[in-house]
CSV table of C-alpha atoms and ligand atoms in Angstrom, one decimal:
chain,number,residue,atom,x,y,z
A,1,MET,CA,113.1,114.6,118.2
A,2,ARG,CA,111.0,113.6,115.2
A,3,LEU,CA,113.6,115.0,112.9
A,4,ILE,CA,116.4,113.1,114.7
A,5,THR,CA,114.3,110.0,114.5
A,6,TYR,CA,113.8,110.6,110.7
A,7,THR,CA,117.5,111.2,110.2
A,8,LEU,CA,118.4,108.0,112.1
A,9,LEU,CA,115.8,106.0,110.3
A,10,SER,CA,117.0,107.4,106.9
A,11,ILE,CA,120.6,106.5,107.6
A,12,LEU,CA,119.5,103.0,108.9
A,13,PHE,CA,117.2,102.4,105.9
A,14,LEU,CA,119.6,103.8,103.3
A,15,SER,CA,122.5,101.8,104.7
A,16,ILE,CA,120.3,98.7,104.7
A,17,ALA,CA,119.1,99.4,101.2
A,18,GLY,CA,122.6,100.3,99.9
A,19,VAL,CA,121.1,103.3,98.2
A,20,SER,CA,123.9,105.8,97.6
A,21,ASP,CA,122.2,108.6,95.7
A,22,LEU,CA,119.7,109.6,98.5
A,23,THR,CA,122.1,110.5,101.3
A,24,ALA,CA,121.5,114.2,101.1
A,25,LYS,CA,121.0,115.9,104.5
A,26,ASN,CA,117.4,116.4,105.5
A,27,GLU,CA,116.2,113.9,102.9
A,28,ALA,CA,112.7,112.8,103.7
A,29,PRO,CA,112.6,109.3,105.2
A,30,PRO,CA,111.7,106.5,102.8
A,31,GLN,CA,107.9,106.1,102.9
A,32,ARG,CA,107.8,102.4,102.3
A,33,PRO,CA,106.4,99.8,102.7
A,34,ILE,CA,102.8,100.5,101.5
A,35,ILE,CA,101.1,99.4,104.8
A,36,GLN,CA,102.5,100.7,108.1
A,37,THR,CA,99.8,100.0,110.7
A,38,LYS,CA,100.1,96.2,110.6
A,39,TYR,CA,102.5,93.6,109.4
A,40,THR,CA,101.2,92.1,106.1
A,41,ALA,CA,102.4,89.3,103.8
A,42,ASP,CA,101.6,87.2,100.8
A,43,PRO,CA,100.0,89.9,98.7
A,44,ALA,CA,97.0,88.8,96.5
A,45,PRO,CA,95.9,91.9,94.5
A,46,MET,CA,92.6,91.7,92.5
A,47,VAL,CA,91.2,94.4,90.2
A,48,TYR,CA,87.5,94.7,90.3
A,49,ASN,CA,85.3,97.6,89.2
A,50,ASP,CA,88.2,100.0,88.8
A,51,THR,CA,89.5,99.4,92.3
A,52,VAL,CA,92.5,97.3,93.4
A,53,PHE,CA,91.6,95.0,96.3
A,54,LEU,CA,94.7,93.8,98.0
A,55,TYR,CA,94.2,90.7,100.2
A,56,THR,CA,97.1,89.9,102.5
A,57,SER,CA,98.0,87.5,105.2
A,58,HIS,CA,98.7,89.0,108.6
A,59,ASP,CA,101.8,88.6,110.7
A,60,GLU,CA,100.8,89.5,114.3
A,61,ASP,CA,102.7,92.4,115.9
A,62,ASP,CA,104.3,90.0,118.4
A,63,ALA,CA,105.1,87.2,115.9
A,64,MET,CA,108.5,85.5,116.3
A,65,GLY,CA,107.9,82.7,113.7
A,66,PHE,CA,104.7,82.5,111.7
A,67,LYS,CA,101.8,83.7,113.8
A,68,MET,CA,98.9,84.2,111.3
A,69,GLU,CA,95.3,84.0,112.3
A,70,ASP,CA,93.3,86.0,109.7
A,71,TRP,CA,93.4,87.7,106.3
A,72,LEU,CA,93.3,91.4,105.7
A,73,LEU,CA,91.9,93.6,102.9
A,74,TYR,CA,93.2,96.9,101.6
A,75,SER,CA,92.0,98.9,98.6
A,76,SER,CA,93.3,101.6,96.4
A,77,THR,CA,92.3,103.5,93.3
A,78,ASP,CA,95.6,105.4,92.8
A,79,MET,CA,98.3,102.8,93.8
A,80,VAL,CA,99.7,105.1,96.6
A,81,ASN,CA,96.9,105.7,99.0
A,82,TRP,CA,95.6,102.4,100.6
A,83,THR,CA,92.5,102.1,102.7
A,84,GLU,CA,92.3,99.3,105.3
A,85,HIS,CA,89.1,97.2,105.5
A,86,GLY,CA,90.3,95.0,108.4
A,87,ALA,CA,90.2,91.2,108.6
A,88,VAL,CA,87.8,89.9,106.0
A,89,ALA,CA,88.2,86.2,106.9
A,90,SER,CA,90.0,84.0,109.4
A,91,LEU,CA,90.7,80.4,110.3
A,92,LYS,CA,87.5,80.5,112.4
A,93,ASP,CA,85.5,80.6,109.1
A,94,PHE,CA,86.4,76.9,108.6
A,95,ASP,CA,84.8,74.4,111.1
A,96,TRP,CA,87.3,71.7,110.0
A,97,VAL,CA,90.5,73.6,110.7
A,98,PRO,CA,92.0,72.3,113.9
A,99,TYR,CA,94.2,75.3,114.9
A,100,ASP,CA,94.1,79.1,115.1
A,101,ASN,CA,97.6,79.8,113.7
A,102,GLY,CA,98.0,78.9,110.0
A,103,ALA,CA,96.3,81.6,107.9
A,104,TRP,CA,98.8,81.5,105.1
A,105,ALA,CA,98.8,82.9,101.6
A,106,VAL,CA,95.3,83.4,100.0
A,107,GLN,CA,94.1,84.5,96.6
A,108,CYS,CA,90.6,86.0,95.8
A,109,ILE,CA,89.1,85.8,92.4
A,110,GLU,CA,85.7,87.0,91.1
A,111,ARG,CA,83.5,84.9,88.9
A,112,ASN,CA,79.9,85.8,87.9
A,113,GLY,CA,79.5,88.3,90.7
A,114,LYS,CA,80.8,86.0,93.5
A,115,PHE,CA,84.2,86.3,95.2
A,116,TYR,CA,86.1,83.1,95.9
A,117,LEU,CA,88.9,83.2,98.5
A,118,TYR,CA,91.2,80.2,98.3
A,119,CYS,CA,92.8,79.6,101.7
A,120,PRO,CA,95.7,77.2,102.4
A,121,MET,CA,96.1,75.7,105.8
A,122,PRO,CA,99.6,74.3,106.2
A,123,GLY,CA,100.6,70.9,107.7
A,124,GLY,CA,98.5,68.8,105.4
A,125,VAL,CA,95.1,70.3,106.6
A,126,GLY,CA,94.3,71.3,103.0
A,127,ILE,CA,93.1,74.3,100.9
A,128,GLY,CA,89.7,75.6,101.7
A,129,VAL,CA,87.5,78.0,99.8
A,130,LEU,CA,85.3,80.8,101.1
A,131,VAL,CA,82.6,82.6,99.0
A,132,ALA,CA,81.1,86.1,99.3
A,133,ASP,CA,78.8,88.4,97.4
A,134,THR,CA,81.2,91.4,97.7
A,135,PRO,CA,85.0,91.7,97.8
A,136,TYR,CA,84.7,92.8,101.4
A,137,GLY,CA,82.9,89.7,102.5
A,138,PRO,CA,81.3,88.3,104.6
A,139,PHE,CA,83.0,85.1,103.4
A,140,LYS,CA,81.4,81.7,104.1
A,141,ASP,CA,82.6,78.2,103.6
A,142,PRO,CA,80.2,76.6,101.1
A,143,ILE,CA,81.5,73.0,101.3
A,144,GLY,CA,82.5,72.5,104.9
A,145,LYS,CA,85.6,70.6,104.0
A,146,PRO,CA,88.9,71.1,102.2
A,147,LEU,CA,88.6,71.7,98.5
A,148,ILE,CA,92.1,70.2,98.1
A,149,ARG,CA,93.8,67.7,100.4
A,150,ASN,CA,96.5,66.2,98.3
A,151,SER,CA,99.8,66.2,100.3
A,152,SER,CA,101.5,67.9,103.2
A,153,HIS,CA,102.5,70.7,100.8
A,154,ASP,CA,99.1,72.1,99.9
A,155,ILE,CA,100.0,75.8,100.3
A,156,ASP,CA,100.0,79.0,98.3
A,157,PRO,CA,97.0,78.5,95.9
A,158,THR,CA,96.7,80.8,92.9
A,159,VAL,CA,93.7,80.7,90.6
A,160,PHE,CA,93.5,81.8,87.0
A,161,ILE,CA,90.5,81.7,84.5
A,162,ASP,CA,91.6,81.3,80.9
A,163,ASP,CA,89.9,83.1,78.0
A,164,ASP,CA,87.8,80.0,77.2
A,165,GLY,CA,86.3,80.1,80.8
A,166,GLN,CA,88.4,77.2,82.1
A,167,ALA,CA,89.6,77.9,85.7
A,168,TYR,CA,92.9,76.4,87.0
A,169,MET,CA,94.3,76.3,90.5
A,170,TYR,CA,98.1,76.0,91.0
A,171,TRP,CA,99.8,75.5,94.3
A,172,GLY,CA,102.6,73.8,96.2
A,173,ASN,CA,106.0,73.7,97.7
A,174,PRO,CA,108.5,72.6,96.5
A,175,LYS,CA,106.7,71.3,93.4
A,176,VAL,CA,103.9,72.9,91.5
A,177,TYR,CA,100.6,71.0,91.4
A,178,TRP,CA,97.5,72.0,89.4
A,179,VAL,CA,94.0,71.0,88.8
A,180,LYS,CA,91.0,72.2,86.7
A,181,LEU,CA,88.3,73.9,88.7
A,182,ASN,CA,84.7,73.6,87.7
A,183,GLU,CA,82.6,76.6,86.8
A,184,ASP,CA,81.2,76.7,90.3
A,185,MET,CA,84.7,77.4,91.5
A,186,ILE,CA,84.2,75.3,94.6
A,187,SER,CA,84.8,71.8,93.1
A,188,TYR,CA,87.2,70.4,90.5
A,189,SER,CA,87.4,67.8,87.7
A,190,GLY,CA,90.0,65.4,86.7
A,191,GLU,CA,93.2,64.4,88.5
A,192,ILE,CA,95.4,66.7,90.5
A,193,MET,CA,98.6,66.9,88.4
A,194,GLN,CA,102.1,67.5,89.5
A,195,ASP,CA,103.8,69.9,87.0
A,196,GLU,CA,106.7,68.0,85.4
A,197,THR,CA,108.5,71.2,84.5
A,198,THR,CA,108.3,72.9,87.9
A,199,PRO,CA,110.4,75.9,86.8
A,200,LYS,CA,114.0,76.6,87.8
A,201,ASN,CA,114.5,77.8,91.3
A,202,TYR,CA,110.8,77.4,92.1
A,203,GLN,CA,110.2,77.4,95.9
A,204,GLU,CA,106.5,78.2,96.4
A,205,GLY,CA,104.0,81.0,96.0
A,206,PRO,CA,103.0,80.6,92.3
A,207,TRP,CA,101.0,83.4,90.6
A,208,VAL,CA,99.6,82.7,87.2
A,209,TRP,CA,98.3,85.1,84.6
A,210,LYS,CA,98.0,85.6,80.9
A,211,ARG,CA,99.1,88.5,78.7
A,212,GLY,CA,98.6,88.4,74.9
A,213,ASP,CA,99.5,84.9,73.8
A,214,TYR,CA,101.7,84.1,76.8
A,215,TYR,CA,101.0,82.4,80.1
A,216,TYR,CA,103.2,83.5,83.0
A,217,MET,CA,104.0,81.9,86.3
A,218,ALA,CA,105.8,84.1,88.9
A,219,TYR,CA,107.0,82.5,92.1
A,220,ALA,CA,109.2,82.8,95.2
A,221,SER,CA,112.5,81.9,93.7
A,222,THR,CA,115.8,80.8,95.1
A,223,CYS,CA,116.3,80.3,98.8
A,224,CYS,CA,117.2,81.9,101.0
A,225,PRO,CA,116.7,84.9,100.7
A,226,GLU,CA,114.0,84.5,98.1
A,227,GLY,CA,113.5,86.8,95.1
A,228,ILE,CA,110.7,86.6,92.5
A,229,GLY,CA,111.4,84.5,89.4
A,230,TYR,CA,109.1,83.8,86.5
A,231,ALA,CA,108.5,81.3,83.7
A,232,MET,CA,106.5,81.5,80.5
A,233,SER,CA,104.5,79.0,78.5
A,234,SER,CA,102.2,78.8,75.5
A,235,SER,CA,99.7,76.8,77.5
A,236,PRO,CA,98.1,77.1,81.0
A,237,THR,CA,99.3,73.6,81.8
A,238,GLY,CA,103.0,74.1,80.8
A,239,ALA,CA,105.6,73.3,79.9
A,240,TRP,CA,107.0,76.3,81.8
A,241,GLU,CA,110.3,77.8,80.6
A,242,TYR,CA,112.3,79.8,83.2
A,243,LYS,CA,112.9,83.4,82.0
A,244,GLY,CA,114.7,85.0,84.9
A,245,MET,CA,114.2,87.1,88.0
A,246,ILE,CA,111.5,89.8,88.1
A,247,MET,CA,113.1,90.9,91.4
A,248,ASP,CA,116.5,89.7,92.6
A,249,ALA,CA,116.9,87.8,95.9
A,250,SER,CA,118.1,90.4,98.3
A,251,GLU,CA,119.9,90.3,101.7
A,252,LYS,CA,117.4,93.0,102.7
A,253,SER,CA,114.7,90.4,102.6
A,254,ARG,CA,114.1,86.7,103.5
A,255,GLY,CA,110.9,85.1,102.2
A,256,ASN,CA,109.0,86.4,99.2
A,257,HIS,CA,105.6,85.9,97.5
A,258,PRO,CA,104.5,87.5,94.3
A,259,GLY,CA,101.2,89.1,93.3
A,260,ILE,CA,100.8,90.7,89.8
A,261,ILE,CA,98.1,92.8,88.2
A,262,GLU,CA,97.4,95.3,85.5
A,263,TYR,CA,95.6,98.4,86.5
A,264,LYS,CA,94.9,101.6,84.6
A,265,GLY,CA,97.2,100.6,81.8
A,266,LYS,CA,100.2,99.7,83.9
A,267,SER,CA,101.5,96.4,85.5
A,268,TYR,CA,102.4,96.1,89.1
A,269,LEU,CA,104.5,93.6,91.1
A,270,PHE,CA,103.7,93.0,94.8
A,271,GLY,CA,105.9,91.1,97.2
A,272,HIS,CA,107.6,91.2,100.5
A,273,SER,CA,109.9,93.5,102.4
A,274,TYR,CA,111.0,93.4,106.0
A,275,ASP,CA,111.6,97.2,106.1
A,276,LEU,CA,109.0,98.0,108.7
A,277,LEU,CA,110.5,95.4,111.1
A,278,LYS,CA,113.9,96.8,110.4
A,279,HIS,CA,112.8,100.2,111.4
A,280,ILE,CA,112.4,98.9,115.0
A,281,THR,CA,114.9,96.1,115.3
A,282,SER,CA,117.8,94.4,113.5
A,283,LYS,CA,116.6,91.0,114.9
A,284,PHE,CA,114.7,88.7,112.5
A,285,TYR,CA,111.1,87.8,113.1
A,286,GLU,CA,108.4,86.8,110.7
A,287,ARG,CA,106.9,90.3,110.7
A,288,ARG,CA,106.7,91.0,107.0
A,289,SER,CA,105.3,93.8,104.9
A,290,VAL,CA,103.7,93.9,101.5
A,291,ASP,CA,105.4,96.3,99.1
A,292,MET,CA,104.9,96.9,95.4
A,293,ASP,CA,106.3,98.7,92.4
A,294,GLU,CA,105.5,99.1,88.7
A,295,MET,CA,106.5,96.1,86.6
A,296,ILE,CA,107.7,96.6,83.0
A,297,TYR,CA,107.4,94.2,80.1
A,298,ASN,CA,109.9,94.1,77.3
A,299,PRO,CA,108.6,94.2,73.7
A,300,ASP,CA,109.1,90.4,73.4
A,301,GLY,CA,106.9,89.8,76.5
A,302,THR,CA,109.7,89.1,78.9
A,303,ILE,CA,109.8,91.1,82.1
A,304,GLN,CA,112.4,93.7,83.2
A,305,ASN,CA,114.4,92.8,86.3
A,306,ARG,CA,114.5,95.0,89.4
A,307,ARG,CA,117.0,94.7,92.3
A,308,TYR,CA,114.6,95.5,95.1
A,309,TRP,CA,111.7,97.9,95.8
A,310,SER,CA,112.4,101.5,94.8
A,311,VAL,CA,112.6,104.1,97.5
A,312,GLU,CA,110.0,106.4,95.9
A,313,GLY,CA,107.4,103.7,94.9
A,314,PRO,CA,105.2,103.9,91.9
A,315,ASP,CA,103.6,107.1,90.5
A,316,GLN,CA,100.2,107.9,91.7
A,317,VAL,CA,97.5,107.2,89.1
A,318,GLY,CA,94.8,109.9,89.6
A,319,THR,CA,94.2,112.0,92.6
A,320,LEU,CA,92.2,111.7,95.8
A,321,ASN,CA,88.9,113.5,96.2
A,322,PRO,CA,88.7,115.2,99.6
A,323,PHE,CA,85.1,116.3,99.1
A,324,GLN,CA,83.8,112.8,99.8
A,325,ARG,CA,84.1,111.0,103.2
A,326,VAL,CA,87.6,109.5,103.4
A,327,GLU,CA,88.3,106.9,106.0
A,328,ALA,CA,91.1,107.9,108.4
A,329,GLU,CA,92.7,104.5,107.7
A,330,THR,CA,93.4,105.7,104.1
A,331,MET,CA,97.0,106.6,103.9
A,332,ALA,CA,100.1,106.7,101.7
A,333,TRP,CA,102.3,106.8,104.8
A,334,SER,CA,101.9,107.2,108.5
A,335,GLU,CA,104.0,107.1,111.7
A,336,GLY,CA,103.0,105.8,115.1
A,337,VAL,CA,99.4,105.1,114.5
A,338,LYS,CA,97.6,101.7,114.5
A,339,THR,CA,94.1,100.7,113.5
A,340,HIS,CA,91.3,98.9,115.4
A,341,PHE,CA,88.0,97.3,114.5
A,342,GLU,CA,85.2,97.4,116.9
A,343,THR,CA,81.9,95.5,116.4
A,344,GLU,CA,78.6,96.8,117.5
A,345,TRP,CA,78.7,94.6,120.5
A,346,GLU,CA,82.1,95.6,121.7
A,347,GLY,CA,81.5,99.3,121.0
A,348,ASP,CA,80.0,101.8,123.5
A,349,PHE,CA,76.5,103.1,123.5
A,350,ASP,CA,76.2,106.5,121.8
A,351,TRP,CA,74.2,108.3,124.5
A,352,ALA,CA,73.8,111.5,122.3
A,353,ARG,CA,72.1,109.5,119.6
A,354,GLY,CA,70.5,106.9,121.8
A,355,GLU,CA,71.8,104.1,119.7
A,356,LYS,CA,74.5,101.5,119.7
A,357,ILE,CA,77.6,102.4,117.8
A,358,ALA,CA,77.9,100.6,114.5
A,359,ASP,CA,80.9,98.4,113.5
A,360,ARG,CA,83.8,100.6,112.6
A,361,LEU,CA,87.4,100.5,111.8
A,362,PHE,CA,89.3,103.5,113.0
A,363,VAL,CA,92.8,104.9,113.7
A,364,THR,CA,94.0,104.4,117.3
A,365,SER,CA,97.3,104.7,119.2
A,366,ILE,CA,97.5,108.4,118.4
A,367,ASN,CA,100.2,110.2,120.4
A,368,HIS,CA,102.0,113.5,120.1
A,369,GLY,CA,103.9,113.8,116.8
A,370,ASP,CA,102.3,110.9,115.1
A,371,TYR,CA,100.9,111.6,111.7
A,372,ILE,CA,99.0,110.3,108.6
A,373,MET,CA,100.0,111.4,105.1
A,374,VAL,CA,97.5,111.2,102.2
A,375,GLN,CA,99.2,111.7,98.9
A,376,GLY,CA,97.9,113.8,95.9
A,377,VAL,CA,94.7,115.3,97.3
A,378,ASN,CA,92.9,117.4,94.7
A,379,PHE,CA,91.4,120.5,96.3
A,380,GLU,CA,90.4,121.9,92.9
A,381,GLU,CA,89.4,125.5,93.4
A,382,GLY,CA,89.5,125.4,97.2
A,383,ALA,CA,87.9,124.2,100.4
A,384,LYS,CA,86.1,126.2,103.1
A,385,SER,CA,85.9,123.7,105.9
A,386,VAL,CA,86.9,120.3,107.1
A,387,GLU,CA,84.9,117.8,109.2
A,388,VAL,CA,86.4,115.0,111.2
A,389,SER,CA,84.8,112.1,113.1
A,390,ILE,CA,86.6,111.7,116.4
A,391,SER,CA,86.2,109.9,119.7
A,392,PRO,CA,88.2,111.8,122.4
A,393,VAL,CA,90.4,110.1,124.9
A,394,TYR,CA,92.7,112.6,126.6
A,395,GLY,CA,92.2,115.1,123.8
A,396,GLY,CA,94.6,117.2,121.7
A,397,GLN,CA,94.8,118.8,118.3
A,398,ILE,CA,94.9,117.8,114.7
A,399,GLU,CA,96.9,120.1,112.6
A,400,ILE,CA,96.2,119.7,108.9
A,401,ARG,CA,99.1,120.7,106.8
A,402,ILE,CA,100.0,120.4,103.2
A,403,ASP,CA,103.0,119.1,101.3
A,404,GLU,CA,105.2,118.4,104.3
A,405,ILE,CA,104.9,117.4,107.9
A,406,ASP,CA,105.8,121.0,108.8
A,407,GLY,CA,104.3,122.5,105.7
A,408,PRO,CA,101.6,125.3,105.6
A,409,LEU,CA,98.9,124.8,108.2
A,410,ILE,CA,95.5,124.9,106.6
A,411,ALA,CA,93.3,123.9,109.5
A,412,THR,CA,93.4,123.1,113.2
A,413,ILE,CA,90.9,121.0,115.1
A,414,ASP,CA,90.8,121.1,118.8
A,415,VAL,CA,89.6,117.9,120.5
A,416,GLU,CA,88.7,118.3,124.1
A,417,PHE,CA,89.0,115.7,126.8
A,418,THR,CA,85.6,114.2,127.8
A,419,ARG,CA,84.6,112.0,130.7
A,420,GLU,CA,82.1,110.2,128.4
A,421,ALA,CA,84.6,107.8,126.9
A,422,GLY,CA,83.7,106.1,123.7
A,423,ILE,CA,81.6,108.9,122.3
A,424,TRP,CA,82.0,109.7,118.6
A,425,LYS,CA,81.6,113.3,117.5
A,426,GLU,CA,81.9,115.2,114.2
A,427,LEU,CA,84.1,118.4,114.6
A,428,THR,CA,84.4,121.1,112.0
A,429,ALA,CA,87.1,123.7,111.4
A,430,PRO,CA,87.6,126.4,108.8
A,431,VAL,CA,90.2,125.9,106.1
A,432,GLU,CA,92.8,128.4,105.0
A,433,GLU,CA,93.2,128.9,101.3
A,434,VAL,CA,94.2,125.8,99.5
A,435,LYS,CA,93.9,125.0,95.8
A,436,GLY,CA,95.0,122.3,93.5
A,437,VAL,CA,96.8,119.0,94.3
A,438,HIS,CA,98.7,118.6,97.6
A,439,ASP,CA,99.9,115.9,99.9
A,440,LEU,CA,97.9,116.2,103.1
A,441,TYR,CA,99.3,115.7,106.6
A,442,PHE,CA,97.2,115.1,109.7
A,443,VAL,CA,99.7,115.9,112.4
A,444,PHE,CA,98.6,115.0,115.9
A,445,LYS,CA,99.5,117.2,118.9
A,446,GLY,CA,99.0,116.8,122.6
A,447,GLU,CA,100.5,114.3,125.0
A,448,LYS,CA,99.4,110.7,124.7
A,449,ASP,CA,96.3,108.7,123.8
A,450,LEU,CA,94.8,111.7,122.2
A,451,PHE,CA,91.7,110.4,120.5
A,452,TYR,CA,90.4,107.9,117.9
A,453,PHE,CA,89.9,109.0,114.4
A,454,ASP,CA,87.3,107.5,112.0
A,455,TRP,CA,87.0,109.7,108.9
A,456,TRP,CA,87.4,113.2,107.4
A,457,GLN,CA,85.8,115.3,104.7
A,458,PHE,CA,86.4,118.7,103.2
A,459,SER,CA,83.6,121.0,102.0
A,460,LYS,CA,83.7,123.7,99.3
B,1,LIG,O1,103.0,83.4,104.8
B,1,LIG,C1,103.2,82.0,105.1
B,1,LIG,C2,104.0,81.4,104.0
B,1,LIG,O2,105.2,82.1,103.8
B,1,LIG,C3,103.4,81.5,102.6
B,1,LIG,O3,102.4,80.5,102.4
B,1,LIG,C4,104.6,81.4,101.7
B,1,LIG,O4,104.3,81.7,100.4
B,1,LIG,C5,105.5,82.3,102.4
B,1,LIG,O5,105.3,83.6,102.1
């Protein structure tokens, strides 16, 4: 059944993508977009301490139009395995925001050890700022009012700090506005300016960065569908000269929104796809997905064009260490599963330990045949056992396989049904010989609602 589903999905995806060279029988399904457990949009990647922190907006699972209440965080150190950290901020963090649907495109930036999250609220409500001591939050509103309230088009803020320490914020649809931020990052100086050279085909979603002597502004470009265009300048305040499309507008997509970083010597472009939605329906809803690929500069500083996201995605940079605790919500690809955050108050009492269960984010909605794939796991000289943290529901099995969903079985963990719902346990199983680097598949067997899955770790 799963294979039939794969084949149908492959045919559907490949015909949507117009990809002709990947039609071989039994071809693995495209494992894109990068996040499968939720609908995500408006990527805002930030590199801090050798980790990529990816802030996104969040399209609810039942969204028809925009239904966006909070902002999510994911992280990666290898650009293929992404760990979810849940919702790090929401509209509720602003006392002055009059609605609970309008958590549009944010950007987070670090300065002097503090993390500033710039949050637009559409409809003329303004752009707010939240501050935290860590990239994970908790984020608080330090000013209790909008940082920017200029027009009814105050959306899509992007913040850039130049080499001389001057910070700039840019935003707006259908014109680009900008202002100089003060060093405290929660106030500004001087007038709000409307950019006179709002670059060709600019729609919204500016993203500004510097490379060498050049300033770049990427943005959602052309409409509709939107691709990602860019302009260059010799100054952070323009004039901006249109240079072309980083990613073409594609019928496979609708809206777009760029985020661009350099990480471990490579450049990456993030933006939108609708491929996850298209896996379940051909109807259009605002249920977007963040996707990404490597971005390549030409020797003269211009950027190479790509038609759409590749099927294979970027190369993994580095490997994943299985001998440290890995959150179950770390994955390169998954099918069927969802994630859930439970606070100490909502969680059940752990009778075995006599204590309340701490806040945790874990994998839920685990049914027969679902699986999680973690890419490029380095077992070095081998592993002897594996431990998993599980909360049983009806019970079942985790088959741990390598390289393919039906590849060699290296461990099996039996999870028994228990009447004491909500109990978390650590279960251990021996591991068959496995050496070197492999993709790791956690394949779930049983009937339905098998268990919740919090983390896993191998031992030597
Ligand atoms: O996600 C809501 C809005 O859609 C964003 O603010 C725009 O950039 C577009 O992606």
